[in-house]
Amino acid sequence: MMKRWFQFFKQKAYDFRWAILSGVLVGTSYIPFPPWALIFCYAPLWVSVTDEKTSVKDAFFAGWVTQFILTLIGFHWIAYTAHEFGQIPWVLSIVALLLFCAFMHLYIPAATAIAVWMKRKFKISAGITLVMIALLHSLLERVWPAIFDWNLGYTLIWAKIPAYHLADVVGFLGLSTIILLLNAWIAYIWLQQSVLKKAFTHLGALVVVVAALVISGNIHGQGWNKFDGEVHATVIQANIGNLEKVYAEQGRGYQESITRRFTTLSQEAFVKFPNTDIFIWPETAFPDYLDQHLLGRKHTNILAEAMGAIGRPIITGAYSKDEKTDVKVDQSTYNALFLVDAQGNNLDKPYRKTELLAFGEYLPLSERFPILLKWLPFVSNFGRGHGPDVMKWKFNDDVIAWGGQVCYEGLDAAFTRGLEEKGADILVNVTNDSWFGYPFEPRQHLYMTLARAIEVRRPLIRSTNTGISTAILANGDVLQKSPLHEEWSGEFVLKYLKNAPSTFYVKMGHWDWAVYIAVLVLLALVGAVNARSRRS
């Protein structure tokens, strides 16, 4: 029996060898790996499915194998998170990881299967099929539901390849589309290897295109070296343990300890950085409510006493609650971002987190079926804010609008476009990545967040509980980065442009998907016409 199973898996491994290779290439080219196979990682899979003998079913399973392997490599931290955050035994955490790998990126096999179906139905050439796979992949990855959206475009900013500067034109999803089309081009060159002259001509053209993208990106990025304002912001990274965070959230202690740790670190930081204009604390750093109508509580008094002598405002994550007007109504608690003075007085209304984490901050379907909350009372259920929105701060003779992102709201390009449209001068992201291990997710999350600054060309400062805290200017310069899982403080000089113009991406570039759909329809029509002419 064992021998039979071994032979079965051996044969399947051989049948899907190119799909396995693509999975490895994609998985080892994404953050935090160097982008060594970025423009050819999907080529083995796509070349294999263009074979005339490949059925739609085989194309789907080949794509599924690729997505399973790349997910296992790049997002293996899901098992750690399930164990650490959900307190799930390691065996079940690994099962959760395998289920995640099985379903998380099904748009990859869907793209290959649809393209192969169209190829077989309309007798489309292999070259056009490759372009269709790339475009379908690009379109489907935009709509496929995912907790942790990612794409290959982010690798450019991680690797400091200057083409990332073009994200203010087409966004990082647009850059991902360009990378996918380059993969299709490499695959086509491989298919033309028997015609060396044609293959080398295409290879030379591809080199020219890649060089043009790099050079034009570098030149384009230099156009954003314009600043007429600056503010000195100090980030406090207190490295609070997960158990302390959970108990503080549940009101089971540690609130005073956490509050004093942040205030003490801020006092020490002010000695090092006396020019600090404002402090930035991370997500839920202040472990209590900080609304104006709830000041005077024990922990806000500790805050005021410790920070009063410093006299500097704070942007901090904390909890928020509506002022009760009806004691019979259960008021929601919000994961919020506050702009307060040294005594805790609100300088503007808090921003309440809008994009909530499924199962971590809300129970899916519970808004429609409240009974689920009674059945599963251990799942957190935060209120949902109405963002995106900005917090305005009178600074010297100016007013700075801070565009708040709480945790992975920084991954949502549409959310950040909304902040820019609301007039944000500086983006501020507060995060707690302590649940995700080391070193993959913190770096992936970091650069996916920094990417938003390039799309809208606004500086972004990121304050985290355990790292990585940093800042990026509108020109793409990434400033100092904090260590992981250590107490740390650092001052950032945030240079910004007052009344900065909107980027092309904000105004029109995010509609690039309409162009891809039009090209797909055109290719399908051409294929259908050619198929009909061959039958007549």
Coordinates of C-alpha atoms in Angstrom, one line a residue:
M1 CA 0.0 0.0 0.0
M2 CA 2.8 2.4 1.0
K3 CA 4.6 1.7 -2.3
R4 CA 1.5 2.4 -4.3
W5 CA 1.0 5.8 -2.6
F6 CA 4.6 6.6 -3.1
Q7 CA 4.3 5.9 -6.8
F8 CA 1.2 7.9 -7.0
F9 CA 2.7 11.0 -5.4
K10 CA 5.9 10.5 -7.4
Q11 CA 3.9 10.5 -10.7
K12 CA 1.9 13.6 -9.6
A13 CA 5.1 15.4 -8.7
Y14 CA 6.4 14.7 -12.1
D15 CA 3.2 15.8 -13.9
F16 CA 3.1 19.1 -12.0
R17 CA 6.8 19.7 -11.9
W18 CA 6.6 23.0 -13.6
A19 CA 3.8 24.2 -11.3
I20 CA 5.9 23.1 -8.3
L21 CA 8.8 25.1 -9.7
S22 CA 6.7 28.2 -10.2
G23 CA 5.4 27.9 -6.6
V24 CA 9.0 27.8 -5.3
L25 CA 10.1 30.7 -7.6
V26 CA 7.2 33.0 -6.5
G27 CA 7.4 32.1 -2.8
T28 CA 11.2 32.8 -2.7
S29 CA 11.0 36.0 -4.7
Y30 CA 8.6 37.8 -2.3
I31 CA 9.4 39.8 0.8
P32 CA 11.7 39.2 2.7
F33 CA 13.6 37.3 0.0
P34 CA 15.5 39.1 -2.8
P35 CA 13.4 39.4 -6.0
W36 CA 15.7 37.0 -7.9
A37 CA 12.9 35.4 -10.0
L38 CA 10.4 38.3 -10.1
I39 CA 10.0 38.6 -13.9
F40 CA 10.0 34.8 -14.7
C41 CA 8.5 33.2 -11.6
Y42 CA 5.2 32.3 -13.2
A43 CA 6.7 31.4 -16.6
P44 CA 7.2 27.6 -15.9
L45 CA 3.5 27.2 -14.9
W46 CA 2.2 29.3 -17.8
V47 CA 4.3 27.6 -20.4
S48 CA 3.1 24.2 -19.2
V49 CA -0.6 25.0 -19.4
T50 CA -0.3 26.3 -23.0
D51 CA 0.6 22.8 -24.2
E52 CA -2.1 21.6 -26.6
K53 CA -2.7 18.5 -24.5
T54 CA -3.5 20.4 -21.3
S55 CA -7.1 20.3 -20.3
V56 CA -9.0 23.0 -18.4
K57 CA -9.0 20.6 -15.4
D58 CA -5.3 20.1 -15.6
A59 CA -4.7 23.8 -15.9
F60 CA -6.7 24.5 -12.8
F61 CA -4.9 21.9 -10.7
A62 CA -1.5 23.0 -11.9
G63 CA -2.3 26.6 -10.9
W64 CA -3.6 25.2 -7.5
V65 CA -0.3 23.5 -6.9
T66 CA 1.6 26.7 -7.6
Q67 CA -0.6 28.8 -5.3
F68 CA -0.4 26.2 -2.5
I69 CA 3.4 26.1 -2.5
L70 CA 3.9 29.9 -2.8
T71 CA 1.4 30.4 0.1
L72 CA 3.2 27.8 2.2
I73 CA 6.5 29.5 1.7
G74 CA 5.5 33.1 1.9
F75 CA 2.8 32.9 4.6
H76 CA 3.8 30.1 6.8
W77 CA 3.5 32.5 9.7
I78 CA -0.3 31.9 9.7
A79 CA 0.4 28.8 11.8
Y80 CA 2.3 30.9 14.4
T81 CA -0.5 33.4 14.4
A82 CA -3.2 30.8 14.9
H83 CA -1.2 29.4 17.8
E84 CA -0.2 32.7 19.4
F85 CA -3.4 34.7 18.8
G86 CA -6.0 32.0 18.9
Q87 CA -4.3 29.8 21.5
I88 CA -4.8 26.9 19.2
P89 CA -2.6 23.8 19.7
W90 CA 0.3 23.5 17.2
V91 CA -1.2 20.5 15.4
L92 CA -4.4 22.3 14.7
S93 CA -2.5 25.5 13.8
I94 CA -0.7 23.6 11.1
V95 CA -4.0 22.2 9.9
A96 CA -5.3 25.8 9.7
L97 CA -2.2 26.8 7.7
L98 CA -2.8 24.0 5.2
L99 CA -6.4 25.0 4.8
F100 CA -5.3 28.6 4.3
C101 CA -2.8 27.5 1.6
A102 CA -5.5 25.4 -0.1
F103 CA -8.0 28.2 -0.6
M104 CA -6.3 31.6 -0.1
H105 CA -5.1 32.3 -3.7
L106 CA -7.5 30.4 -5.8
Y107 CA -7.5 33.2 -8.3
I108 CA -4.2 31.8 -9.6
P109 CA -5.7 28.5 -10.8
A110 CA -8.9 30.3 -11.9
A111 CA -6.9 32.5 -14.2
T112 CA -5.0 29.6 -15.8
A113 CA -8.2 27.5 -16.2
I114 CA -10.2 30.3 -17.8
A115 CA -7.5 31.2 -20.2
V116 CA -7.0 27.6 -21.3
W117 CA -10.7 27.2 -21.7
M118 CA -10.7 30.2 -24.1
K119 CA -7.7 28.9 -25.9
R120 CA -9.3 25.6 -26.6
K121 CA -12.7 27.0 -27.5
F122 CA -11.4 29.7 -29.8
K123 CA -8.1 28.1 -31.0
I124 CA -6.2 31.1 -29.6
S125 CA -2.4 31.1 -30.0
A126 CA -0.1 30.3 -27.1
G127 CA 1.2 33.9 -27.1
I128 CA -2.2 35.5 -26.7
T129 CA -3.1 32.9 -24.1
L130 CA -0.1 33.9 -22.0
V131 CA -1.3 37.6 -22.1
M132 CA -4.8 36.5 -21.2
I133 CA -3.5 34.5 -18.2
A134 CA -1.5 37.5 -17.0
L135 CA -4.5 39.9 -17.3
L136 CA -7.0 37.5 -15.8
H137 CA -4.5 36.9 -12.9
S138 CA -4.3 40.7 -12.4
L139 CA -8.0 41.3 -12.4
L140 CA -8.9 38.3 -10.2
E141 CA -6.3 39.2 -7.5
R142 CA -8.1 42.6 -7.1
V143 CA -11.4 41.1 -6.3
W144 CA -10.5 37.8 -4.6
P145 CA -11.3 38.1 -0.8
A146 CA -8.2 38.1 1.3
I147 CA -7.3 39.1 4.9
F148 CA -3.8 39.9 3.9
D149 CA -3.8 41.3 0.3
W150 CA -0.5 41.1 -1.5
N151 CA 0.9 41.4 -5.0
L152 CA 4.3 41.3 -6.7
G153 CA 4.4 45.0 -7.1
Y154 CA 5.3 45.4 -3.4
T155 CA 8.6 43.6 -4.0
L156 CA 9.8 46.6 -6.0
I157 CA 9.8 49.0 -3.0
W158 CA 11.2 46.3 -0.8
A159 CA 14.1 45.7 -3.2
K160 CA 14.5 49.5 -3.9
I161 CA 14.0 49.0 -7.6
P162 CA 13.2 52.5 -8.8
A163 CA 10.3 51.4 -10.9
Y164 CA 8.2 51.5 -7.7
H165 CA 8.1 55.3 -8.1
L166 CA 5.6 54.7 -11.0
A167 CA 3.0 53.6 -8.4
D168 CA 1.7 57.2 -8.2
V169 CA 0.6 56.6 -11.8
V170 CA -0.9 53.0 -11.7
G171 CA -0.6 51.9 -8.1
F172 CA 1.2 48.8 -6.9
L173 CA -1.5 46.7 -8.4
G174 CA -0.7 48.2 -11.7
L175 CA 3.0 47.5 -11.2
S176 CA 2.0 44.0 -10.3
T177 CA 0.2 43.8 -13.7
I178 CA 3.3 45.0 -15.5
I179 CA 5.4 42.3 -13.7
L180 CA 2.8 39.6 -14.7
L181 CA 3.0 40.7 -18.3
L182 CA 6.8 40.5 -18.2
N183 CA 6.4 37.0 -16.9
A184 CA 4.1 36.2 -19.9
W185 CA 6.7 37.7 -22.2
I186 CA 9.5 35.5 -20.7
A187 CA 7.2 32.5 -21.2
Y188 CA 6.6 33.4 -24.8
I189 CA 10.3 33.8 -25.4
W190 CA 10.8 30.3 -24.0
L191 CA 8.2 28.9 -26.4
Q192 CA 10.1 30.6 -29.3
Q193 CA 13.5 29.0 -28.4
S194 CA 13.5 26.9 -31.5
V195 CA 13.5 30.1 -33.6
L196 CA 16.6 31.7 -32.1
K197 CA 16.5 35.0 -34.0
K198 CA 12.9 35.7 -32.9
A199 CA 13.6 34.7 -29.4
F200 CA 16.7 36.9 -29.1
T201 CA 14.8 39.8 -30.7
H202 CA 12.1 39.6 -28.0
L203 CA 14.7 39.1 -25.3
G204 CA 16.5 42.3 -26.3
A205 CA 13.2 44.2 -26.4
L206 CA 12.3 42.9 -23.0
V207 CA 15.7 44.1 -21.6
V208 CA 15.0 47.6 -23.1
V209 CA 11.6 47.7 -21.5
V210 CA 12.8 46.7 -18.1
A211 CA 15.6 49.3 -18.3
A212 CA 13.1 51.9 -19.3
L213 CA 10.9 51.1 -16.3
V214 CA 13.8 51.4 -13.9
I215 CA 15.2 54.6 -15.5
S216 CA 11.9 56.4 -15.8
G217 CA 10.9 55.4 -12.3
N218 CA 14.2 56.9 -11.0
I219 CA 13.6 60.2 -12.9
H220 CA 10.0 60.3 -11.9
G221 CA 10.7 59.9 -8.2
Q222 CA 13.1 62.8 -8.1
G223 CA 10.2 65.1 -9.0
W224 CA 8.9 64.7 -5.5
N225 CA 11.9 66.1 -3.7
K226 CA 9.9 69.2 -2.8
F227 CA 9.1 70.1 0.8
D228 CA 8.0 73.3 2.5
G229 CA 7.1 72.1 6.0
E230 CA 8.4 69.7 8.6
V231 CA 7.5 68.3 12.0
H232 CA 9.6 66.4 14.5
A233 CA 7.8 63.2 15.6
T234 CA 9.1 60.7 18.1
V235 CA 7.8 57.1 17.9
I236 CA 7.6 55.0 21.1
Q237 CA 7.9 51.2 20.7
A238 CA 7.2 49.7 24.1
N239 CA 7.3 46.0 23.1
I240 CA 4.3 44.9 25.2
G241 CA 3.8 41.2 25.4
N242 CA 0.8 39.5 23.9
L243 CA -0.6 38.2 27.3
E244 CA -0.3 41.7 28.7
K245 CA -2.2 43.1 25.7
V246 CA -5.0 40.6 26.0
Y247 CA -5.4 41.0 29.7
A248 CA -5.4 44.8 29.4
E249 CA -8.1 44.6 26.7
Q250 CA -10.2 42.4 28.9
G251 CA -9.8 44.7 31.9
R252 CA -7.9 42.0 33.8
G253 CA -4.9 44.0 34.8
Y254 CA -1.7 45.4 33.2
Q255 CA -3.4 48.7 32.2
E256 CA -1.4 50.7 34.8
S257 CA 1.8 48.9 34.0
I258 CA 1.4 49.5 30.2
T259 CA 0.5 53.2 30.7
R260 CA 3.5 53.8 32.9
R261 CA 5.8 52.0 30.4
F262 CA 4.7 54.3 27.6
T263 CA 4.9 57.4 29.7
T264 CA 8.3 56.5 31.1
L265 CA 9.7 55.7 27.6
S266 CA 8.3 59.0 26.4
Q267 CA 10.0 60.9 29.2
E268 CA 13.3 59.2 28.4
A269 CA 12.9 59.9 24.7
F270 CA 12.2 63.6 25.3
V271 CA 15.5 63.9 27.1
K272 CA 17.2 62.4 24.0
F273 CA 15.0 64.4 21.5
P274 CA 14.1 67.7 23.1
N275 CA 13.1 69.1 19.7
T276 CA 10.2 66.7 19.5
D277 CA 6.9 68.3 18.4
I278 CA 4.7 65.3 18.9
F279 CA 4.8 61.7 20.1
I280 CA 3.4 58.7 18.2
W281 CA 2.3 55.7 20.2
P282 CA 1.2 52.4 18.5
E283 CA -2.2 50.7 18.2
T284 CA -4.1 50.4 21.5
A285 CA -1.0 51.7 23.3
F286 CA -3.1 53.5 25.8
P287 CA -5.0 50.5 27.3
D288 CA -8.2 52.4 28.2
Y289 CA -10.8 54.8 26.9
L290 CA -9.4 58.2 25.9
D291 CA -12.6 60.0 24.8
Q292 CA -13.1 63.6 26.2
H293 CA -16.2 62.5 28.1
L294 CA -14.3 59.7 29.8
L295 CA -11.3 61.7 31.0
G296 CA -10.6 61.7 34.8
R297 CA -10.3 57.9 34.9
K298 CA -7.3 56.4 36.7
H299 CA -5.2 55.8 33.6
T300 CA -5.9 59.1 32.0
N301 CA -4.8 60.8 35.2
I302 CA -1.5 58.8 35.1
L303 CA -1.1 60.0 31.5
A304 CA -1.7 63.6 32.4
E305 CA 0.6 63.5 35.4
A306 CA 3.5 62.0 33.5
M307 CA 3.2 63.8 30.2
G308 CA 2.2 67.2 31.6
A309 CA 5.7 68.3 32.3
I310 CA 6.7 67.4 28.7
G311 CA 3.9 69.4 27.3
R312 CA 3.8 67.7 23.9
P313 CA 0.8 66.2 22.1
I314 CA 0.4 62.5 21.4
I315 CA -1.1 60.5 18.6
T316 CA -2.0 57.1 20.1
G317 CA -4.1 54.1 19.7
A318 CA -6.6 53.6 22.5
Y319 CA -10.2 52.6 23.0
S320 CA -13.2 54.7 22.3
K321 CA -16.8 54.6 23.4
D322 CA -19.9 56.7 22.5
E323 CA -21.3 58.9 25.2
K324 CA -24.3 57.0 26.6
T325 CA -27.7 58.5 26.0
D326 CA -29.7 55.4 26.8
V327 CA -28.4 53.1 29.5
K328 CA -30.5 50.3 28.0
V329 CA -28.5 50.4 24.8
D330 CA -25.2 48.5 24.7
Q331 CA -22.6 50.9 23.4
S332 CA -19.9 49.5 21.2
T333 CA -16.2 49.8 22.0
Y334 CA -14.0 51.0 19.1
N335 CA -10.4 50.5 18.3
A336 CA -9.4 54.1 17.8
L337 CA -6.7 56.6 17.1
F338 CA -6.6 59.8 19.2
L339 CA -4.8 63.1 18.9
V340 CA -4.6 64.5 22.4
D341 CA -2.6 67.1 24.3
A342 CA -0.3 66.3 27.2
Q343 CA -3.3 66.2 29.7
G344 CA -5.3 63.8 27.4
N345 CA -7.7 66.5 26.1
N346 CA -8.9 65.6 22.6
L347 CA -7.5 68.0 20.0
D348 CA -9.9 66.6 17.4
K349 CA -12.4 63.9 17.2
P350 CA -10.8 60.4 17.3
Y351 CA -10.6 58.3 14.2
R352 CA -12.3 54.9 14.8
K353 CA -11.0 51.9 12.9
T354 CA -13.2 51.0 9.9
E355 CA -11.6 48.0 8.3
L356 CA -11.8 45.4 11.1
L357 CA -9.9 42.1 11.4
A358 CA -12.2 39.1 10.9
F359 CA -12.5 37.0 14.0
G360 CA -9.9 39.2 15.8
E361 CA -12.1 42.4 16.0
Y362 CA -15.4 41.3 14.7
L363 CA -17.4 38.1 14.0
P364 CA -18.4 37.8 10.3
L365 CA -22.2 37.9 9.7
S366 CA -22.8 39.0 13.4
E367 CA -24.1 42.4 12.2
R368 CA -26.9 40.6 10.3
F369 CA -27.3 37.7 12.8
P370 CA -26.6 39.1 16.3
I371 CA -27.4 35.6 17.8
L372 CA -23.9 34.6 16.7
L373 CA -22.4 36.8 19.4
K374 CA -24.2 34.9 22.1
W375 CA -23.1 31.6 20.6
L376 CA -19.5 32.7 20.3
P377 CA -18.9 35.2 23.1
F378 CA -15.2 34.8 23.2
V379 CA -14.8 36.5 19.8
S380 CA -14.0 40.3 20.1
N381 CA -16.7 42.5 18.6
F382 CA -15.5 46.1 18.1
G383 CA -17.7 48.8 16.6
R384 CA -17.0 49.8 13.1
G385 CA -15.9 53.4 12.3
H386 CA -16.9 55.6 9.4
G387 CA -13.5 56.2 7.8
P388 CA -11.4 57.2 6.1
D389 CA -11.0 60.5 8.0
V390 CA -8.3 62.9 9.1
M391 CA -7.4 64.5 12.5
K392 CA -6.4 68.2 12.3
W393 CA -3.7 69.7 14.6
K394 CA -2.8 73.3 14.9
F395 CA 0.9 73.4 14.7
N396 CA 2.7 76.8 14.9
D397 CA 1.0 78.9 12.2
D398 CA -0.2 75.9 10.3
V399 CA -2.7 73.1 10.5
I400 CA -1.6 69.6 9.8
A401 CA -4.1 67.0 8.8
W402 CA -3.1 63.5 10.0
G403 CA -4.6 60.7 7.9
G404 CA -5.0 57.8 10.3
Q405 CA -4.6 54.1 9.5
V406 CA -5.0 51.5 12.2
C407 CA -3.0 48.3 11.5
Y408 CA -3.8 46.7 8.1
E409 CA -6.0 49.6 6.9
G410 CA -2.6 50.6 5.5
L411 CA -2.9 47.7 3.1
D412 CA -6.0 49.1 1.5
A413 CA -5.1 51.4 -1.4
A414 CA -8.7 52.7 -1.7
F415 CA -8.7 53.6 2.0
T416 CA -5.6 55.7 1.7
R417 CA -6.9 57.4 -1.5
G418 CA -9.8 58.4 0.7
L419 CA -7.4 59.9 3.2
E420 CA -5.7 61.9 0.5
E421 CA -9.1 63.1 -0.8
K422 CA -10.0 64.2 2.7
G423 CA -6.9 66.5 2.7
A424 CA -4.3 64.4 4.7
D425 CA -0.9 66.0 4.8
I426 CA 0.8 63.2 6.7
L427 CA -0.3 59.5 7.0
V428 CA 0.1 57.9 10.4
N429 CA -0.1 54.1 10.7
V430 CA -0.4 52.5 14.2
T431 CA 0.0 48.7 14.3
N432 CA 0.5 45.7 16.6
D433 CA 2.4 43.0 14.8
S434 CA 3.3 41.0 17.9
W435 CA 1.0 38.1 16.9
F436 CA 2.9 37.3 13.7
G437 CA 6.4 36.1 14.6
Y438 CA 9.7 36.9 13.0
P439 CA 10.9 37.8 10.3
F440 CA 8.4 37.4 7.4
E441 CA 5.1 39.1 8.3
P442 CA 6.6 42.2 10.0
R443 CA 8.6 43.0 6.9
Q444 CA 5.8 42.1 4.5
H445 CA 3.3 44.3 6.4
L446 CA 5.8 47.1 6.7
Y447 CA 6.5 47.5 3.0
M448 CA 2.9 47.0 2.0
T449 CA 2.1 49.9 4.3
L450 CA 4.9 52.1 3.1
A451 CA 3.7 51.6 -0.5
R452 CA 0.6 53.7 0.3
A453 CA 2.9 56.8 0.7
I454 CA 4.2 56.4 -2.9
E455 CA 0.7 56.0 -4.4
V456 CA -0.6 59.2 -2.9
R457 CA 2.8 61.0 -2.4
R458 CA 2.3 61.8 1.3
P459 CA 4.9 61.1 4.0
L460 CA 3.9 58.2 6.3
I461 CA 5.0 57.5 9.8
R462 CA 4.5 54.0 11.3
S463 CA 4.4 53.3 15.0
T464 CA 4.3 49.6 16.1
N465 CA 4.2 47.8 19.4
T466 CA 7.0 45.3 18.6
G467 CA 8.4 46.6 15.3
I468 CA 9.1 47.6 12.6
S469 CA 8.5 51.3 13.3
T470 CA 9.8 53.8 10.7
A471 CA 8.8 56.6 8.3
I472 CA 8.9 57.2 4.6
L473 CA 8.9 60.6 2.8
A474 CA 6.8 61.4 -0.2
N475 CA 9.9 61.0 -2.4
G476 CA 10.4 57.4 -1.3
D477 CA 13.2 57.9 1.3
V478 CA 12.8 55.4 4.1
L479 CA 14.1 56.8 7.3
Q480 CA 15.6 54.8 10.3
K481 CA 13.9 51.5 11.1
S482 CA 13.4 50.1 14.6
P483 CA 14.6 46.7 15.7
L484 CA 12.1 43.9 16.2
H485 CA 10.8 42.9 19.6
E486 CA 12.8 45.5 21.6
E487 CA 11.9 48.6 23.5
W488 CA 12.9 51.6 21.3
S489 CA 12.3 55.2 20.6
G490 CA 13.3 57.3 17.6
E491 CA 12.8 60.8 16.3
F492 CA 11.8 61.4 12.7
V493 CA 11.9 64.7 10.8
L494 CA 8.8 64.4 8.6
K495 CA 9.2 66.8 5.7
Y496 CA 6.0 67.4 3.8
L497 CA 4.6 69.6 1.0
K498 CA 1.7 71.8 2.1
N499 CA -1.3 71.5 -0.2
A500 CA 0.4 68.7 -2.1
P501 CA -1.2 67.9 -5.5
S502 CA -3.2 64.7 -6.0
T503 CA -1.4 62.0 -7.9
F504 CA -2.6 60.6 -11.2
Y505 CA -3.2 57.3 -9.4
V506 CA -5.6 59.0 -7.0
K507 CA -7.4 60.8 -9.8
M508 CA -7.6 58.2 -12.5
G509 CA -4.8 55.5 -12.3
H510 CA -6.8 53.2 -10.0
W511 CA -9.2 52.6 -12.9
D512 CA -6.5 50.8 -14.9
W513 CA -8.6 47.6 -14.5
A514 CA -11.0 48.9 -17.1
V515 CA -8.2 48.9 -19.7
Y516 CA -7.3 45.3 -18.9
I517 CA -10.9 44.2 -19.3
A518 CA -11.1 46.0 -22.6
V519 CA -8.0 44.2 -23.8
L520 CA -9.3 40.8 -22.6
V521 CA -12.6 41.4 -24.5
L522 CA -10.7 42.4 -27.6
L523 CA -8.5 39.3 -27.5
A524 CA -11.5 37.1 -27.0
L525 CA -13.3 38.7 -29.9
V526 CA -10.2 38.3 -32.2
G527 CA -10.0 34.7 -31.1
A528 CA -13.7 34.1 -31.8
V529 CA -13.4 35.7 -35.3
N530 CA -10.4 33.7 -36.1
A531 CA -12.0 30.5 -34.9
R532 CA -15.1 31.1 -37.1
S533 CA -13.0 32.0 -40.2
R534 CA -11.1 28.7 -39.8
R535 CA -14.4 26.7 -39.6
S536 CA -15.9 28.4 -42.7

